[in-house]
Structure formats: C-alpha cells, structure tokens
C-alpha cells in the first residue's frame, strides 16, 4: 500500500484515485495522523507527500516527523511535499510572492526511474509560489522548466523523488506514467487492489469486528447504503437488520421496486416501516423549506430509533460512509484533538444511540462503491441510481405538500426519468428530476382554457455535487418530455427547463 500524506492540496483525492486506478491500495492521512509510529505499523511500500496551499515558511505550515526519511521507505514529494522534503533534508527553498501557475515544458535532464519511458520535453502543470534553490546532499536535478531549475529532482540511492509540478492532474500529459513508475519500479507495488479482493477482505473484517453480534442499518435504496448492506449481509447474514423508512415522499412505485430488488433478489433482512401518515400529517400546512427539512429529519430519527430499539441486542450501526467524507473530516492544520469530526450521514442519526459503527465503505470512492456493487451482483438499477435527497419529494414539491401535489410530481418525474433512460442520458447526467412549482398559469388544451401547475425539469452534470452545470440535453428529448408530461399528467399545463448552474443555484430547489 501507499500512504499519501495530505498537506492540504485540492488534488489529494485525485492522487489517491490515480494510485487506485493502478490497482494499488492507498490511504490519505493528515500529517497529525501520520505519526512515525503510525507509519511503522502501516508499513507502506511508498509515501507520497502531497502539495498544499502553504509555504514552508508559514507559521502553521503542515509538517511530518523528519524521521520518516530514515525508515528506508521510498518517498515522492509533489509540489509543497517536494519543498518540505528538500528543506528537511538540508536543501534550500527560496521564498516568492509570485506564483507560477499553468502549463510548462519539462526538459528531462538525467535518466531517472520516474521518467523511464517518457520522452523529453513533456508538458506538465505547475501551481507553486516558492521554489527550490539548492538541493540536499545526495540529490541531483532531473528536470527543469524555463522558470524552475529544479522542477524535478532525485536521490536514487535513498529512493527519494521530487516533482515541483502536479503529475496527478490530466494537464501533466505523462503524469500517470510517472506515478506508475514510482509505484511499480521504485516501490515494487503489486496490483492486488481488485474488487474481488476488496469484497473478500471487507467480509473478513466485518466478521472479525462484529462476530455474532447484531447490526442495524438505515437503508435508503441509494447505492451507498445498499452496497454497505449487501456487504454486511454477506458477512453476518440474518444478524443484519435493515430499516427502511417510507416517509411518503418517495417516487412512483419506488418502495415496491426496492422491496422487490432488495428483499427478493438480494435476500436482505429488511423491516419496511410505513411512516408516511406521520410525515405527511406533520408537514400539513408547512411551506418553509428549512422547516420542512427539519421536520422530515427529526421524524426520521424518531422512527428509526423506535424501530432500532425493537431489534433486540443490536450493538452495531452499519453506515455507508464514503472515503471523501472521511478525508474531509480529517484536519490538515489542526492539532491532534480536532482530527476527526463526526461524519454521520443518513440525514444525521443521533450520536447518543450508543451503537458502535460499522462502515465497510469508508475507504472507498463512489466509483469503487459502484464497482463493488457490480462485483457482488447487485442489479444495475440499484448500482447506478442517481442521488436522491433524504427529504425526498418533500423538497421538490415547492410550497405546501399535499397528497395530490405529490402524486402530480411523481407522475411527471417518472416520465422524465423514463425518457432520460430511453435516450441513454441517465448515467451521463448526475441527476435528472422534476420539481413541482407552487404557481398556476393559463393555457389552452383542445378548445378549453386551463389553469394548472407548472413542472420544472432539472438535469445537471457534476462530479461531486459541489459544483454542477445544467445538462445540455438535445432539444428533441426536451420536446418529447414536455409533450408527454403536459398530455399525460393531469393538473400540469406548462413545463420549463432549469438552466441555472451551481453556484449560484443549488441542485435541489429547496
Ligand atoms: P444541493 O441542492 O445542495 O444538493 O446542490 C447537492 C446534492 O445533495 C443532495 N441533497 C441531499 N442529500 N439529504 C441528502 O441525503 C439532503 O437533505 C439533501 N439535500 C440535497 C442533492 O440531491 C444533490 O445531489
């Protein structure tokens, strides 16, 4: 395995993605987690010191114990990571207020294992202020750019390599090859990180942690909780009880479809709790978005706790927490005390449930979770489901929520999803759904004047939901959807397409 020490660069998760694409397991840890003892126990084949926003001269610049350089483990320092290594080992870094940012031509100066098989010059991508002015003893310069004499350096005897640029970004055209050279030629890693192995080792780990105790898990039908549930089920069978809360805010036939795939096909032990009356009664007359969210969240917790209490002897809570949440909850600059913040998902379950956590996906990225789901034979429609918010259609019926308005939205949404799937866009967009607006407008159908609701369609592309853009869908697809919704859904006479990006908009309307 490879240890990536996170000095705060925005590209850290990308380094991890790249390493795992080569079927090599890696972990990203904050400097205050990666202590000397921790690294000795972890026994990584190699260490990557990441970039970061700081100068090594900043008062609170992140650091690791300099003794990591005495462990005999190969080190690749990237950007700030290279500067940290160089200055720690006796070289010099020159302070600069000016940043070098963007493309540069890297001329390879010396044969170097990192550059094996790569022709000189090669395009790389820079983003740094300070730069190295003197290398430590044992190091030689291996690459230069017009502005950076020590754009790459190496101490081959100790297997220390430094790159001032970012090999992990696509703009560094041969970056993948450089990382691959480090992993396989320098560190001698093996390609053992395959989904087949992940399934096997996760099951073993769950068995060891949980033993013959019982686990409960809040199942939403989303890919994360479903894959987590199937994995735990494979490890402990009927000792896993999944609790599925029907809040009455689900999509057309959603619960029935989930019951069929999860219970019939995957044989999960699921308690379906129909709490729809309770949710809808509480939401009666509520139109403020924040109030809706709070109400829905609180009732969910109440219902879940009640049901969980009925599972006798449950000691563990299973959760589908993913690696990005874990990485983001580590503090790069903080002291040891504020390292791990809570990262409960599932619409926020209370901390006082006194259950130990089982989080079998906490070292996986979203695409790996999907691959794991496929590996375990979970049906495509579950593995590739688009994200759906915890408060469900409650935040897509704008204004007051009534049974009738929910039904209108359900029908319109089903048509949108059906047509999007038919046209092959379901996996290409991040989300595609309907929103029911709280306004009515005048129209004409046949010879009749109509006065009905407007449905807005939202379809966005995104990588992580932090930013998003409205999807440029073909006009004939939009026309087909609009025709069908207006003709088939009673109560709707107008449809609009949302062309707002995020920011400034959000993906959901409430
Ligand atoms: P926004 O609307 O903030 O949404 O751009 C970003 C992503 O998060 C989803 N979302 C939620 N997911 N509980 C969830 O589990 C929620 O309360 C919630 N609100 C928004 C949204 O669908 C999008 O994918």
Coordinates of C-alpha atoms and ligand atoms in Angstrom, one line a residue:
X1 CA 0.0 0.0 0.0
X2 CA 0.9 3.6 -0.5
X3 CA 0.5 6.3 2.2
X4 CA -0.4 9.8 0.9
X5 CA 0.3 12.5 3.4
X6 CA -2.2 15.2 2.9
X7 CA -0.7 18.7 3.1
X8 CA -4.0 20.3 2.1
X9 CA -3.8 20.2 -1.7
X10 CA -7.1 20.3 -3.6
X11 CA -5.8 17.4 -5.7
X12 CA -5.2 14.9 -2.9
X13 CA -8.2 12.8 -3.7
X14 CA -7.1 12.8 -7.3
X15 CA -3.7 11.4 -6.3
X16 CA -5.5 8.6 -4.5
X17 CA -7.8 7.9 -7.4
X18 CA -4.7 7.7 -9.7
X19 CA -2.9 5.2 -7.4
X20 CA -6.0 3.0 -7.1
X21 CA -6.6 3.1 -10.9
X22 CA -3.3 1.0 -11.0
X23 CA -4.9 -1.5 -8.6
X24 CA -2.7 -0.4 -5.7
X25 CA -4.3 0.4 -2.4
X26 CA -3.6 3.8 -0.8
X27 CA -4.7 5.8 2.1
X28 CA -4.8 9.6 2.5
X29 CA -3.9 10.8 6.0
X30 CA -3.5 14.2 7.6
X31 CA 0.0 15.0 8.9
X32 CA -1.0 14.8 12.5
X33 CA -2.5 11.3 11.9
X34 CA 0.6 10.1 10.0
X35 CA 2.9 9.9 13.1
X36 CA 6.1 7.9 13.0
X37 CA 4.6 5.0 14.9
X38 CA 1.5 5.0 12.7
X39 CA 3.6 4.8 9.6
X40 CA 5.8 2.0 11.1
X41 CA 2.7 0.0 11.8
X42 CA 1.1 0.7 8.4
X43 CA 4.3 -0.4 6.6
X44 CA 3.6 1.3 3.3
X45 CA 5.6 0.4 0.2
X46 CA 5.9 4.1 -0.5
X47 CA 5.0 7.5 0.8
X48 CA 3.6 10.4 -1.3
X49 CA 3.9 13.8 0.2
X50 CA 1.2 15.9 -1.4
X51 CA 1.1 19.5 -2.4
X52 CA -0.6 22.1 -0.3
X53 CA -1.6 25.8 -0.2
X54 CA 1.1 26.8 2.4
X55 CA 4.7 28.0 2.1
X56 CA 7.1 26.0 4.2
X57 CA 7.9 29.4 5.8
X58 CA 4.3 29.9 7.0
X59 CA 3.9 29.8 10.8
X60 CA 1.4 26.9 10.7
X61 CA 2.7 25.1 7.7
X62 CA 1.9 21.3 7.9
X63 CA 4.8 19.1 8.8
X64 CA 5.6 15.4 9.4
X65 CA 8.3 13.9 11.6
X66 CA 11.6 14.2 9.7
X67 CA 12.4 10.7 10.9
X68 CA 10.1 9.4 8.1
X69 CA 13.1 9.9 5.9
X70 CA 15.1 7.4 7.9
X71 CA 12.6 4.5 7.5
X72 CA 14.0 3.2 4.2
X73 CA 10.7 3.8 2.5
X74 CA 10.7 5.4 -0.9
X75 CA 9.2 9.0 -0.9
X76 CA 7.7 11.0 -3.7
X77 CA 7.2 14.7 -2.9
X78 CA 4.8 16.7 -5.0
X79 CA 5.0 20.5 -5.0
X80 CA 4.8 21.5 -1.3
X81 CA 5.7 17.9 -0.5
X82 CA 8.9 18.2 -2.5
X83 CA 9.8 21.5 -0.9
X84 CA 9.2 20.1 2.6
X85 CA 11.4 17.1 1.8
X86 CA 14.2 19.2 0.3
X87 CA 14.2 21.7 3.2
X88 CA 14.0 19.0 5.8
X89 CA 17.0 17.1 4.3
X90 CA 19.2 20.2 4.2
X91 CA 18.4 21.9 0.8
X92 CA 17.0 25.4 0.4
X93 CA 13.7 26.8 -0.7
X94 CA 13.5 30.3 -2.0
X95 CA 10.5 32.4 -0.8
X96 CA 8.5 34.0 -3.5
X97 CA 5.3 36.1 -3.6
X98 CA 4.8 35.4 -7.3
X99 CA 3.0 32.2 -8.3
X100 CA 3.9 30.1 -11.3
X101 CA 0.6 28.7 -12.5
X102 CA -0.3 26.7 -15.5
X103 CA 1.4 24.7 -18.3
X104 CA 5.2 24.3 -18.6
X105 CA 7.5 22.2 -20.7
X106 CA 9.6 19.9 -18.6
X107 CA 13.0 19.1 -20.0
X108 CA 14.3 15.8 -18.6
X109 CA 17.9 16.3 -17.7
X110 CA 19.1 13.0 -16.2
X111 CA 18.0 9.4 -16.6
X112 CA 15.6 8.9 -13.7
X113 CA 13.3 6.0 -12.8
X114 CA 10.3 8.3 -12.5
X115 CA 10.8 9.4 -16.1
X116 CA 11.5 5.9 -17.6
X117 CA 9.9 5.6 -21.0
X118 CA 8.9 9.3 -21.1
X119 CA 10.2 11.5 -23.9
X120 CA 11.7 14.9 -23.2
X121 CA 10.3 17.5 -23.3
X122 CA 6.9 16.8 -21.8
X123 CA 4.0 19.0 -20.8
X124 CA 3.4 19.4 -17.1
X125 CA 1.2 21.6 -14.9
X126 CA 2.6 23.9 -12.3
X127 CA 1.0 25.7 -9.3
X128 CA 3.6 27.0 -6.9
X129 CA 5.0 30.1 -5.3
X130 CA 8.2 29.2 -3.5
X131 CA 10.8 27.2 -5.4
X132 CA 13.9 25.2 -4.6
X133 CA 17.2 27.0 -4.8
X134 CA 19.6 24.3 -3.5
X135 CA 19.2 20.5 -3.4
X136 CA 20.2 18.5 -0.3
X137 CA 23.3 16.3 -0.5
X138 CA 22.7 13.1 -2.5
X139 CA 20.1 14.7 -4.7
X140 CA 20.5 15.6 -8.4
X141 CA 18.3 17.7 -10.6
X142 CA 16.4 15.6 -13.1
X143 CA 14.2 18.0 -14.8
X144 CA 13.9 21.7 -15.5
X145 CA 11.4 24.2 -16.9
X146 CA 12.0 27.8 -18.1
X147 CA 11.1 29.2 -14.7
X148 CA 12.1 26.4 -12.4
X149 CA 15.6 25.0 -12.5
X150 CA 14.7 22.2 -10.0
X151 CA 11.4 21.2 -11.4
X152 CA 12.3 17.6 -10.7
X153 CA 15.0 16.1 -8.5
X154 CA 16.0 12.7 -7.2
X155 CA 18.2 10.9 -4.7
X156 CA 18.1 7.4 -6.3
X157 CA 20.2 5.8 -3.6
X158 CA 17.6 6.6 -0.9
X159 CA 14.7 6.4 -3.4
X160 CA 13.6 10.0 -2.8
X161 CA 11.9 11.8 -5.7
X162 CA 10.6 15.2 -6.0
X163 CA 8.3 16.8 -8.6
X164 CA 7.6 20.6 -8.4
X165 CA 4.6 20.1 -10.8
X166 CA 1.4 18.0 -10.3
X167 CA 1.6 14.6 -12.0
X168 CA -1.9 13.7 -10.8
X169 CA -3.7 16.3 -13.0
X170 CA -4.7 15.5 -16.6
X171 CA -2.8 18.6 -17.8
X172 CA 0.5 16.8 -16.9
X173 CA 0.4 14.6 -20.0
X174 CA 2.7 11.9 -18.8
X175 CA 1.7 12.2 -15.1
X176 CA 0.1 8.8 -15.0
X177 CA 3.3 7.1 -16.3
X178 CA 5.4 9.0 -13.7
X179 CA 3.1 7.8 -10.9
X180 CA 3.2 4.3 -12.3
X181 CA 7.0 4.3 -12.4
X182 CA 7.1 5.4 -8.8
X183 CA 4.6 2.7 -7.7
X184 CA 6.0 -0.3 -9.6
X185 CA 9.6 0.4 -10.4
X186 CA 10.6 2.4 -7.3
X187 CA 8.3 0.9 -4.6
X188 CA 7.7 -2.5 -6.1
X189 CA 4.0 -2.4 -5.5
X190 CA 1.8 -5.3 -6.7
X191 CA -1.6 -4.9 -8.4
X192 CA -3.6 -6.5 -5.7
X193 CA -6.3 -3.9 -5.2
X194 CA -9.1 -5.5 -7.1
X195 CA -12.8 -5.5 -6.3
X196 CA -12.8 -9.3 -5.8
X197 CA -10.1 -8.8 -3.1
X198 CA -12.0 -5.9 -1.6
X199 CA -15.1 -8.0 -1.2
X200 CA -13.2 -10.8 0.4
X201 CA -11.2 -8.6 2.8
X202 CA -14.2 -6.5 3.7
X203 CA -16.2 -9.5 4.6
X204 CA -13.4 -10.9 6.8
X205 CA -13.0 -7.6 8.5
X206 CA -16.8 -7.2 9.2
X207 CA -16.8 -10.8 10.6
X208 CA -13.9 -10.0 12.9
X209 CA -15.4 -6.7 14.1
X210 CA -19.0 -7.8 14.6
X211 CA -18.6 -11.5 15.5
X212 CA -22.0 -12.9 16.4
X213 CA -23.5 -9.5 17.4
X214 CA -26.4 -7.8 15.6
X215 CA -26.2 -4.8 13.3
X216 CA -28.9 -2.4 12.3
X217 CA -28.6 -0.2 9.2
X218 CA -30.8 2.6 7.8
X219 CA -31.4 1.6 4.2
X220 CA -32.5 4.3 1.7
X221 CA -32.2 2.3 -1.5
X222 CA -29.3 4.6 -2.6
X223 CA -26.1 3.0 -3.8
X224 CA -24.1 3.6 -0.7
X225 CA -26.4 2.2 1.9
X226 CA -27.4 -0.7 -0.5
X227 CA -23.8 -1.8 -1.1
X228 CA -22.9 -1.4 2.6
X229 CA -26.0 -3.6 3.5
X230 CA -25.1 -6.3 1.0
X231 CA -21.5 -6.5 2.1
X232 CA -22.5 -6.7 5.8
X233 CA -25.2 -9.3 4.9
X234 CA -22.6 -11.4 3.2
X235 CA -20.5 -11.3 6.3
X236 CA -23.1 -11.9 9.0
X237 CA -26.4 -12.9 7.2
X238 CA -29.6 -12.5 9.2
X239 CA -27.8 -10.8 12.1
X240 CA -28.1 -7.7 9.9
X241 CA -31.5 -5.9 10.1
X242 CA -32.0 -3.1 7.7
X243 CA -34.6 -0.5 8.5
X244 CA -36.3 1.2 5.6
X245 CA -38.4 4.2 6.5
X246 CA -41.2 5.0 3.9
X247 CA -41.7 8.7 4.6
X248 CA -44.5 9.1 1.9
X249 CA -42.1 11.3 0.0
X250 CA -40.8 8.7 -2.4
X251 CA -41.0 8.5 -6.1
X252 CA -43.6 6.5 -8.2
X253 CA -43.7 2.8 -7.1
X254 CA -40.2 3.3 -5.5
X255 CA -40.9 1.4 -2.4
X256 CA -42.4 -1.6 -4.3
X257 CA -39.5 -1.7 -6.7
X258 CA -37.0 -1.5 -3.8
X259 CA -38.8 -4.3 -1.9
X260 CA -38.6 -6.5 -4.9
X261 CA -34.9 -5.9 -5.7
X262 CA -33.6 -5.8 -2.1
X263 CA -35.7 -8.5 -0.5
X264 CA -36.5 -10.9 -3.3
X265 CA -33.2 -10.6 -5.3
X266 CA -30.7 -9.8 -2.6
X267 CA -32.4 -11.6 0.3
X268 CA -31.7 -8.8 2.7
X269 CA -33.5 -8.8 6.1
X270 CA -35.4 -5.6 5.8
X271 CA -38.1 -4.0 8.0
X272 CA -40.2 -1.7 5.8
X273 CA -41.7 0.9 8.1
X274 CA -44.6 2.8 6.6
X275 CA -44.5 6.1 8.4
X276 CA -46.0 8.1 5.6
X277 CA -49.0 9.2 7.5
X278 CA -46.9 10.5 10.3
X279 CA -44.7 12.5 7.9
X280 CA -47.5 13.9 5.8
X281 CA -49.6 14.9 8.9
X282 CA -46.6 16.8 10.4
X283 CA -45.9 18.5 7.1
X284 CA -49.5 19.6 6.6
X285 CA -49.6 23.4 6.0
X286 CA -45.7 23.7 6.1
X287 CA -44.2 25.5 3.2
X288 CA -40.9 26.9 4.5
X289 CA -38.0 24.8 3.1
X290 CA -35.9 24.8 6.3
X291 CA -38.9 23.9 8.4
X292 CA -39.7 21.0 6.1
X293 CA -36.2 19.7 6.2
X294 CA -36.0 19.9 10.0
X295 CA -39.4 18.2 10.4
X296 CA -38.5 15.4 8.0
X297 CA -35.1 14.9 9.6
X298 CA -36.4 14.8 13.1
X299 CA -39.3 12.4 12.4
X300 CA -36.9 10.1 10.5
X301 CA -34.7 9.9 13.6
X302 CA -37.7 9.2 15.9
X303 CA -39.0 6.5 13.6
X304 CA -35.6 4.9 13.1
X305 CA -34.8 4.9 16.9
X306 CA -38.2 3.3 17.6
X307 CA -37.6 0.6 15.1
X308 CA -34.0 0.1 16.1
X309 CA -35.0 -0.4 19.7
X310 CA -37.2 -3.3 18.6
X311 CA -34.1 -5.2 17.3
X312 CA -33.0 -6.9 20.4
X313 CA -29.4 -7.0 21.3
X314 CA -28.2 -4.7 18.4
X315 CA -24.7 -3.4 19.2
X316 CA -23.6 -2.0 15.9
X317 CA -24.9 0.6 13.4
X318 CA -24.0 0.0 9.8
X319 CA -23.4 3.1 7.6
X320 CA -22.5 3.7 4.0
X321 CA -19.9 6.5 4.8
X322 CA -17.6 7.0 1.9
X323 CA -13.9 7.9 1.8
X324 CA -14.2 11.6 0.7
X325 CA -16.3 12.2 3.8
X326 CA -13.6 10.7 6.0
X327 CA -10.8 12.6 4.2
X328 CA -12.7 15.8 4.5
X329 CA -13.3 15.2 8.2
X330 CA -9.5 15.0 8.9
X331 CA -7.9 18.3 9.7
X332 CA -4.7 19.1 7.9
X333 CA -3.9 22.1 10.0
X334 CA -5.5 21.2 13.3
X335 CA -4.0 19.6 16.4
X336 CA -4.5 16.0 17.2
X337 CA -7.6 16.8 19.3
X338 CA -9.7 18.1 16.4
X339 CA -8.7 15.5 13.9
X340 CA -11.8 13.5 13.4
X341 CA -15.1 15.3 13.3
X342 CA -18.2 13.3 13.1
X343 CA -19.2 12.2 9.6
X344 CA -22.6 10.7 10.2
X345 CA -24.6 10.5 7.0
X346 CA -28.1 9.2 6.6
X347 CA -29.8 12.5 7.3
X348 CA -27.9 12.7 10.6
X349 CA -28.6 10.0 13.1
X350 CA -28.2 10.9 16.8
X351 CA -24.8 10.4 18.4
X352 CA -26.4 9.1 21.6
X353 CA -27.6 5.8 20.0
X354 CA -24.7 4.2 21.9
X355 CA -24.0 1.9 18.9
X356 CA -20.6 1.1 17.6
X357 CA -20.2 1.9 13.9
X358 CA -19.5 -0.5 11.0
X359 CA -18.6 1.5 7.9
X360 CA -17.3 -1.0 5.3
X361 CA -17.1 1.6 2.6
X362 CA -15.1 4.2 4.5
X363 CA -12.0 3.7 2.4
X364 CA -13.8 3.7 -1.0
X365 CA -14.6 6.3 -3.5
X366 CA -18.1 6.5 -5.2
X367 CA -17.0 4.8 -8.4
X368 CA -15.3 2.0 -6.4
X369 CA -18.6 1.5 -4.4
X370 CA -20.4 1.1 -7.7
X371 CA -17.7 -1.4 -9.0
X372 CA -18.1 -3.3 -5.7
X373 CA -21.8 -3.4 -6.1
X374 CA -21.4 -4.8 -9.6
X375 CA -18.9 -7.3 -8.3
X376 CA -21.4 -8.6 -5.7
X377 CA -24.2 -8.9 -8.4
X378 CA -26.4 -6.0 -7.2
X379 CA -28.8 -5.1 -10.0
X380 CA -27.9 -2.3 -12.4
X381 CA -30.8 -0.1 -11.4
X382 CA -29.6 0.0 -7.8
X383 CA -25.9 0.3 -8.5
X384 CA -26.4 3.2 -11.0
X385 CA -29.2 5.0 -9.2
X386 CA -28.8 8.8 -9.3
X387 CA -28.5 10.5 -5.9
X388 CA -31.8 11.3 -4.2
X389 CA -32.1 13.6 -1.2
X390 CA -33.0 12.3 2.2
X391 CA -36.1 14.6 2.5
X392 CA -37.2 13.1 -0.8
X393 CA -40.0 14.8 -2.8
X394 CA -40.7 16.9 0.2
X395 CA -38.2 19.4 -1.1
X396 CA -39.3 19.1 -4.7
X397 CA -42.9 20.0 -4.1
X398 CA -42.3 23.7 -3.6
X399 CA -44.6 25.3 -1.1
X400 CA -47.3 23.2 0.6
X401 CA -47.1 19.4 0.4
X402 CA -50.3 17.6 -0.3
X403 CA -51.0 14.1 -1.4
X404 CA -52.4 15.4 -4.7
X405 CA -49.4 17.6 -5.4
X406 CA -47.1 14.7 -4.5
X407 CA -48.9 12.5 -7.0
X408 CA -48.6 15.1 -9.8
X409 CA -44.9 15.4 -9.2
X410 CA -44.5 11.6 -9.1
X411 CA -46.1 11.1 -12.5
X412 CA -44.1 13.9 -14.1
X413 CA -40.9 12.7 -12.6
X414 CA -41.5 9.1 -13.8
X415 CA -41.9 10.4 -17.4
X416 CA -38.7 12.4 -17.2
X417 CA -36.7 9.5 -15.8
X418 CA -38.2 7.1 -18.4
X419 CA -37.4 9.3 -21.3
X420 CA -33.9 10.2 -20.0
X421 CA -33.1 6.5 -19.6
X422 CA -34.5 5.7 -23.1
X423 CA -32.3 8.4 -24.6
X424 CA -29.2 7.0 -22.9
X425 CA -28.6 10.0 -20.6
X426 CA -29.4 8.5 -17.2
X427 CA -25.8 7.6 -16.4
X428 CA -24.4 10.6 -18.2
X429 CA -26.0 13.2 -16.1
X430 CA -25.6 13.5 -12.3
X431 CA -29.3 13.9 -11.6
X432 CA -32.4 14.4 -13.7
X433 CA -35.8 15.0 -12.0
X434 CA -39.0 17.0 -11.8
X435 CA -39.9 19.9 -9.4
X436 CA -43.5 21.0 -8.9
X437 CA -43.8 24.8 -8.7
X438 CA -46.3 26.5 -6.5
X439 CA -47.7 28.6 -9.3
X440 CA -50.5 28.1 -11.7
X441 CA -50.7 29.6 -15.2
X442 CA -53.2 29.8 -18.0
X443 CA -53.1 27.5 -21.0
X444 CA -55.3 26.1 -23.7
X445 CA -55.9 22.4 -24.3
X446 CA -58.2 21.4 -27.1
X447 CA -60.7 24.3 -27.0
X448 CA -60.6 24.6 -23.3
X449 CA -58.9 27.2 -21.2
X450 CA -56.7 25.6 -18.5
X451 CA -55.3 26.9 -15.2
X452 CA -52.8 24.4 -13.9
X453 CA -49.5 23.8 -12.3
X454 CA -46.0 24.3 -13.8
X455 CA -43.4 21.5 -13.7
X456 CA -39.7 22.4 -13.8
X457 CA -37.2 19.9 -15.0
X458 CA -33.7 19.9 -13.6
X459 CA -30.9 17.9 -15.1
X460 CA -27.3 18.6 -14.1
X461 CA -23.9 17.3 -14.9
X462 CA -21.5 17.1 -11.9
X463 CA -18.6 15.2 -10.5
X464 CA -19.3 15.5 -6.8
X465 CA -22.4 17.8 -6.4
X466 CA -20.2 20.6 -5.0
X467 CA -20.5 22.3 -8.4
X468 CA -22.8 21.5 -11.2
X469 CA -23.9 22.7 -14.6
X470 CA -27.3 22.3 -16.3
X471 CA -27.2 19.4 -18.8
X472 CA -27.2 20.4 -22.5
X473 CA -29.8 17.8 -23.4
X474 CA -31.0 17.5 -27.0
X475 CA -34.0 19.7 -27.8
X476 CA -36.0 16.9 -29.3
X477 CA -35.6 15.0 -26.0
X478 CA -36.8 18.0 -24.1
X479 CA -39.7 18.4 -26.5
X480 CA -40.7 14.7 -26.0
X481 CA -40.7 15.0 -22.3
X482 CA -42.6 18.3 -22.3
X483 CA -45.3 16.8 -24.6
X484 CA -45.7 13.7 -22.5
X485 CA -45.8 15.5 -19.2
X486 CA -48.4 18.0 -20.3
X487 CA -50.5 15.5 -22.1
X488 CA -50.3 12.7 -19.6
X489 CA -50.2 14.3 -16.2
X490 CA -53.5 15.7 -15.0
X491 CA -53.0 19.1 -13.4
X492 CA -49.9 20.3 -15.4
X493 CA -50.2 22.6 -18.3
X494 CA -46.7 24.1 -18.6
X495 CA -43.1 22.8 -18.3
X496 CA -39.9 24.8 -18.0
X497 CA -36.2 23.6 -18.1
X498 CA -33.9 24.9 -15.3
X499 CA -30.8 26.5 -16.9
X500 CA -29.0 27.5 -13.6
X501 CA -25.6 26.2 -12.8
X502 CA -24.3 25.6 -9.2
X503 CA -23.2 28.0 -8.0
X504 CA -25.1 30.3 -7.9
X505 CA -28.0 27.9 -7.8
X506 CA -28.2 24.7 -5.9
X507 CA -29.2 21.3 -7.4
X508 CA -32.3 21.0 -5.4
X509 CA -34.8 23.9 -5.4
X510 CA -35.3 23.9 -1.6
Ligands
LIG1 P1 -27.8 20.9 -3.4 O1 -29.2 21.2 -3.6 O2 -27.3 21.4 -2.1 O3 -27.6 19.3 -3.4 O4 -27.0 21.5 -4.6 C1 -26.4 18.7 -3.5 C2 -26.6 17.2 -3.6 O5 -27.1 16.7 -2.3 C3 -28.4 16.2 -2.5 N1 -29.1 16.6 -1.3 C4 -29.3 15.9 -0.2 N2 -29.0 14.6 0.1 N3 -30.0 14.8 2.2 C5 -29.4 14.1 1.3 O6 -29.1 12.9 1.5 C6 -30.4 16.1 2.0 O7 -31.0 16.7 2.8 C7 -30.0 16.6 0.7 N4 -30.3 17.9 0.2 C8 -29.7 17.8 -1.1 C9 -28.9 16.7 -3.8 O8 -29.9 15.8 -4.4 C10 -27.7 16.8 -4.6 O9 -27.3 15.5 -5.1

